[in-house]
PDB file of C-alpha atoms in Angstrom:
ATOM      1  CA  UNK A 421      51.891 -40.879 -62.018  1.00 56.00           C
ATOM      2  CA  UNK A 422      52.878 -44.488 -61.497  1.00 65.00           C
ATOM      3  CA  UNK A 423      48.903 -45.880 -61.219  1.00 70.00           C
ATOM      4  CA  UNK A 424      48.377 -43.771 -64.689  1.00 72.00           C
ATOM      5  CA  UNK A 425      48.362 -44.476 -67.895  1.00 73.00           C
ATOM      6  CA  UNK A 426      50.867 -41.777 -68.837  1.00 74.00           C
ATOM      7  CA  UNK A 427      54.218 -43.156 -69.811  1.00 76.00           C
ATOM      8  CA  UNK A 428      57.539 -41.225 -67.796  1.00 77.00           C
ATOM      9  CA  UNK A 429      60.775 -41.624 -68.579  1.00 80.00           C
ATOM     10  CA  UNK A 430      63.282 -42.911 -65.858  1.00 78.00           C
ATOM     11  CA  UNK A 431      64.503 -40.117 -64.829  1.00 82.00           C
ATOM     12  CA  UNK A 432      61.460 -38.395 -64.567  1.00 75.00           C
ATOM     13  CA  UNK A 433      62.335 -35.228 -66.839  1.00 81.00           C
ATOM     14  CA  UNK A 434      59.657 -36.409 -69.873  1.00 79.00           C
ATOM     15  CA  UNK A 435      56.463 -37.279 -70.011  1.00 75.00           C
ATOM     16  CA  UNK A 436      54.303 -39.277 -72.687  1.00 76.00           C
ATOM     17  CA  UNK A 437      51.078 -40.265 -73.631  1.00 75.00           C
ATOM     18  CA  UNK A 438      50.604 -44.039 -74.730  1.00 75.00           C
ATOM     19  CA  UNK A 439      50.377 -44.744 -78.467  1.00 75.00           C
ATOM     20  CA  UNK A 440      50.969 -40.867 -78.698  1.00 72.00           C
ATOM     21  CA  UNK A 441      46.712 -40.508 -78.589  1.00 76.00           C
ATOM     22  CA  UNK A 442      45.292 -37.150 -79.168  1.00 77.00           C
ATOM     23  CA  UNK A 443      44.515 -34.766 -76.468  1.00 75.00           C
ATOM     24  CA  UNK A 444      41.444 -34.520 -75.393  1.00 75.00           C
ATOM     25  CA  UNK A 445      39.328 -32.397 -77.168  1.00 84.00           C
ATOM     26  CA  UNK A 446      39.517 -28.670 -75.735  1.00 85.00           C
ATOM     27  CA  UNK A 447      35.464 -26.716 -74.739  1.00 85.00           C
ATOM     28  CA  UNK A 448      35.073 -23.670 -73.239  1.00 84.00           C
ATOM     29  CA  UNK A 449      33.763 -23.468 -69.529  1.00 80.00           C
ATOM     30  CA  UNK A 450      30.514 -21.753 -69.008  1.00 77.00           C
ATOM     31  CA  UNK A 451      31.289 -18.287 -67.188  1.00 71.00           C
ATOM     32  CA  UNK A 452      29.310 -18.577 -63.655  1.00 63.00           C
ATOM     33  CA  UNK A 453      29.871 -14.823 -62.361  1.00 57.00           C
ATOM     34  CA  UNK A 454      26.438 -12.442 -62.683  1.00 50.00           C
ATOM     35  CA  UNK A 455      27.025  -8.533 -63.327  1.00 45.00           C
ATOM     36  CA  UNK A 456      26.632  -6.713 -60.110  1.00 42.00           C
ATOM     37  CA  UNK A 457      24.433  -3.847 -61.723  1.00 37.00           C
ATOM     38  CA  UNK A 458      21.123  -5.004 -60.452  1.00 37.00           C
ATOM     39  CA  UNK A 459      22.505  -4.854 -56.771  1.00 52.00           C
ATOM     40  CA  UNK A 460      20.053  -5.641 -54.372  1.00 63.00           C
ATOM     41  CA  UNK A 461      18.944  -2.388 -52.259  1.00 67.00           C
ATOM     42  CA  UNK A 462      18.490  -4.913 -49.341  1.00 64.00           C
ATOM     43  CA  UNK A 463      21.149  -7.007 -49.136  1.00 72.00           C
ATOM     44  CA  UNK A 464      22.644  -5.689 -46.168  1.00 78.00           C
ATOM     45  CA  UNK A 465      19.728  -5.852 -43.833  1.00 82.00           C
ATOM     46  CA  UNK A 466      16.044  -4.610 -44.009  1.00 86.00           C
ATOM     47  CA  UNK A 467      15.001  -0.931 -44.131  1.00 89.00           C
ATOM     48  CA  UNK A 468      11.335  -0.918 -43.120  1.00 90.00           C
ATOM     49  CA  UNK A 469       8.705   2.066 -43.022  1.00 91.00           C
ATOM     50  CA  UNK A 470       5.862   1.849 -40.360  1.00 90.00           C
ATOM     51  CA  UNK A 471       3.248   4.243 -40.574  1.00 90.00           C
ATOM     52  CA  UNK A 472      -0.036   5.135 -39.102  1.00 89.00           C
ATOM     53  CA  UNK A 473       1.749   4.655 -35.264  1.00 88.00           C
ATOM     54  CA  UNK A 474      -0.935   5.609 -32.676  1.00 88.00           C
ATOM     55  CA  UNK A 475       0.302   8.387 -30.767  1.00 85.00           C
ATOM     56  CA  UNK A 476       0.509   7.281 -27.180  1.00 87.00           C
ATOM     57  CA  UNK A 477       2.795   4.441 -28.378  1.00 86.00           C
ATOM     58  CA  UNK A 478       6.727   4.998 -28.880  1.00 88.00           C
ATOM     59  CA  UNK A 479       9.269   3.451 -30.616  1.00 89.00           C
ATOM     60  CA  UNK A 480       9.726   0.562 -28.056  1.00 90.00           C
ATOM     61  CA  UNK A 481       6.272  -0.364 -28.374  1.00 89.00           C
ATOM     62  CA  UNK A 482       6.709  -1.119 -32.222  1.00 88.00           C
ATOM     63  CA  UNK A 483      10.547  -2.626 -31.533  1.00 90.00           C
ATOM     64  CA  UNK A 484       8.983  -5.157 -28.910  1.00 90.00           C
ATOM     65  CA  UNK A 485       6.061  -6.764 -31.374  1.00 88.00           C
ATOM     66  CA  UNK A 486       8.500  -6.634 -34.201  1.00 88.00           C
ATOM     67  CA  UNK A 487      10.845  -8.699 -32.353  1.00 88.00           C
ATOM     68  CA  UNK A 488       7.935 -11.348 -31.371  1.00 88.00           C
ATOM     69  CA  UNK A 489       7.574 -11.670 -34.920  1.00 86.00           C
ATOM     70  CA  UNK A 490      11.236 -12.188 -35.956  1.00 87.00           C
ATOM     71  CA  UNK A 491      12.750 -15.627 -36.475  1.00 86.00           C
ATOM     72  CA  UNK A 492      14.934 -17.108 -33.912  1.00 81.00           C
ATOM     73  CA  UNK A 493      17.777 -15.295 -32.612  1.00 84.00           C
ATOM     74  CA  UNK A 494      17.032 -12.072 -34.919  1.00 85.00           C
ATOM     75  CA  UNK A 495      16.383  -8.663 -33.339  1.00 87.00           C
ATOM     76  CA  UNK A 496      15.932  -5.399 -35.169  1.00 90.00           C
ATOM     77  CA  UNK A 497      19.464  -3.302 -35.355  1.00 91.00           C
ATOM     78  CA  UNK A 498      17.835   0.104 -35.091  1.00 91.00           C
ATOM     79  CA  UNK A 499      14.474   1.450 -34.405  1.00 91.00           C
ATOM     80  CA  UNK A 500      13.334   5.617 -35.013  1.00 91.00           C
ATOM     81  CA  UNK A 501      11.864   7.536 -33.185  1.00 91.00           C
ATOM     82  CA  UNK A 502       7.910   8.141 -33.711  1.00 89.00           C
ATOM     83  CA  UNK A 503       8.187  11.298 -36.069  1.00 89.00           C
ATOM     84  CA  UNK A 504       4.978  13.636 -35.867  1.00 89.00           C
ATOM     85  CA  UNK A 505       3.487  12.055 -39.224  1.00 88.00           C
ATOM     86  CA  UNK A 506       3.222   8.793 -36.902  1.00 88.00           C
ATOM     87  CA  UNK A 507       5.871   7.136 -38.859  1.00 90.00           C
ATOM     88  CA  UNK A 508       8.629   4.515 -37.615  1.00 91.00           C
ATOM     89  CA  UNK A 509      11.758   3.311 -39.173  1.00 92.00           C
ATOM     90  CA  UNK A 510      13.320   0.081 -38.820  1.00 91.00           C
ATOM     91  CA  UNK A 511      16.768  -1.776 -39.468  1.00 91.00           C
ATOM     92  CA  UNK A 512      16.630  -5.321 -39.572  1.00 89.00           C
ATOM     93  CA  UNK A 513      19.888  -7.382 -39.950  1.00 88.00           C
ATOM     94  CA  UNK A 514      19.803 -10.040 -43.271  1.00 86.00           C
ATOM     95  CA  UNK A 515      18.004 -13.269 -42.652  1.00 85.00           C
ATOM     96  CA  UNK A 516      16.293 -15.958 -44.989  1.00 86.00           C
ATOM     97  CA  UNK A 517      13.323 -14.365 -46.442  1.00 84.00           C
ATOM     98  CA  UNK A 518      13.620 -11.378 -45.099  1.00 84.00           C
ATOM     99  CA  UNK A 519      12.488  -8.925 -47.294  1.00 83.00           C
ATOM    100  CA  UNK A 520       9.110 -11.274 -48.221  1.00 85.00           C
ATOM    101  CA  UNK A 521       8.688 -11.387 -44.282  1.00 86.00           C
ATOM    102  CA  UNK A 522       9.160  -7.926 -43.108  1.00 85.00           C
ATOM    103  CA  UNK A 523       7.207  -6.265 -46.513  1.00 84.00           C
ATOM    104  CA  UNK A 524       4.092  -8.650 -45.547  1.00 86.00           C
ATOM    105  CA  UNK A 525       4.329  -8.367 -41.820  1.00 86.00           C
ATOM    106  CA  UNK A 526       0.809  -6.728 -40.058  1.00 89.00           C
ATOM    107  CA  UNK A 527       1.516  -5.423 -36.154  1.00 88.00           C
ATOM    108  CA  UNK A 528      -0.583  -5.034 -33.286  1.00 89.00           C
ATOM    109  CA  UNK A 529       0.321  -2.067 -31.195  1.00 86.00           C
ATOM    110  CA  UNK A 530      -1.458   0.108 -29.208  1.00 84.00           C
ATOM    111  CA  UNK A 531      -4.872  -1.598 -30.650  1.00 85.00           C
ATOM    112  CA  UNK A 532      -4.330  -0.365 -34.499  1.00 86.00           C
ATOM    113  CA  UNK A 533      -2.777  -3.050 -36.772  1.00 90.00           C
ATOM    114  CA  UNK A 534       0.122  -1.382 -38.780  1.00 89.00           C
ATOM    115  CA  UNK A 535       1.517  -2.565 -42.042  1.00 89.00           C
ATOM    116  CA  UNK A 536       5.507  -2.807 -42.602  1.00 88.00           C
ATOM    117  CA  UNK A 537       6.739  -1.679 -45.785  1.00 89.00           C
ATOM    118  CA  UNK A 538      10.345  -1.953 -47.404  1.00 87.00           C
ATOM    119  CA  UNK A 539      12.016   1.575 -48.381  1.00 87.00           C
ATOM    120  CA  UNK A 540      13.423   2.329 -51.820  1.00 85.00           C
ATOM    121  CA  UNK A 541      14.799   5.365 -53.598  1.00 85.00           C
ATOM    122  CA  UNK A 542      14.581   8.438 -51.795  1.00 87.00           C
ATOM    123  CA  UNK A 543      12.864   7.508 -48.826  1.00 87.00           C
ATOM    124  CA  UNK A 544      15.480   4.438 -47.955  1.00 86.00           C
ATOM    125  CA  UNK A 545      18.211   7.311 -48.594  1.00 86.00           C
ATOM    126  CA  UNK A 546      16.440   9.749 -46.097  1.00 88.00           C
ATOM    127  CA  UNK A 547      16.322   6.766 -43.633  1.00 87.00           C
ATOM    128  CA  UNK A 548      20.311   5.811 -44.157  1.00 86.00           C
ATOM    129  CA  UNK A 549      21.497   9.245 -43.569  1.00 86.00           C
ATOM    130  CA  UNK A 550      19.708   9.317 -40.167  1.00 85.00           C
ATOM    131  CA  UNK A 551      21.265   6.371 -38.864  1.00 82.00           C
ATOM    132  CA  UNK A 552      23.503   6.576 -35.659  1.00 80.00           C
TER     133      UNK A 552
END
């Protein structure tokens, strides 16, 4: 308080504003927090639907070229099973651009080039309850 302009009485116990000039002028701060009602289904990680697996291929097959395509150090959490519709699910952790990566993302496996799609809805619910 000594470098201010404020004036303070010896002892310490008052404290004074030179010329007694007006406070400054009191604004209201713009509030910063969003509502949380438009969570994000995705923000947790990735749930991806492959579909059209040949049959001869397995789930390692489709966990190995997904994990060439992956950035850096990221590997998929969990991949399913082929079910008998030739459909894979996969659990990717959250990354940078994840969900624009993984929903455009082609693989090669087995010869046939497969398409990843995120889940919503029901089908992402389906998928969560079957997690280990």
């Amino acid at each position: 308080l000594k470098e201010s302009k404020l004036e303070v009485k010896e002892d310490g116990s008052a404290v004074r504003r030179p010329g007694n000039a007006p406070l400054p002028k009191l604004e209201a701060r713009p509030q910063h927090h969003q509502k949380k009602n438009a969570a994000h289904a995705h923000d947790g990680g990735v749930v991806v639907c492959i579909k059209q697996v040949p049959a001869e291929q397995g789930w390692t097959q489709v966990k190995e070229k997904l994990a060439e395509k992956l950035p850096g150090k990221v590997s998929p959490w969990h991949v399913s099973e082929v079910n008998d519709n030739g459909t894979c699910f996969v659990v990717c952790p959250p990354f940078q651009g994840d969900l624009a990566l993984l929903s455009s993302l082609e693989l090669e496996v087995g010869g046939a080039k497969l398409k990843c799609e995120a889940c919503y809805g029901d089908v992402l619910q389906q998928v969560l309850k079957k997690l280990p």
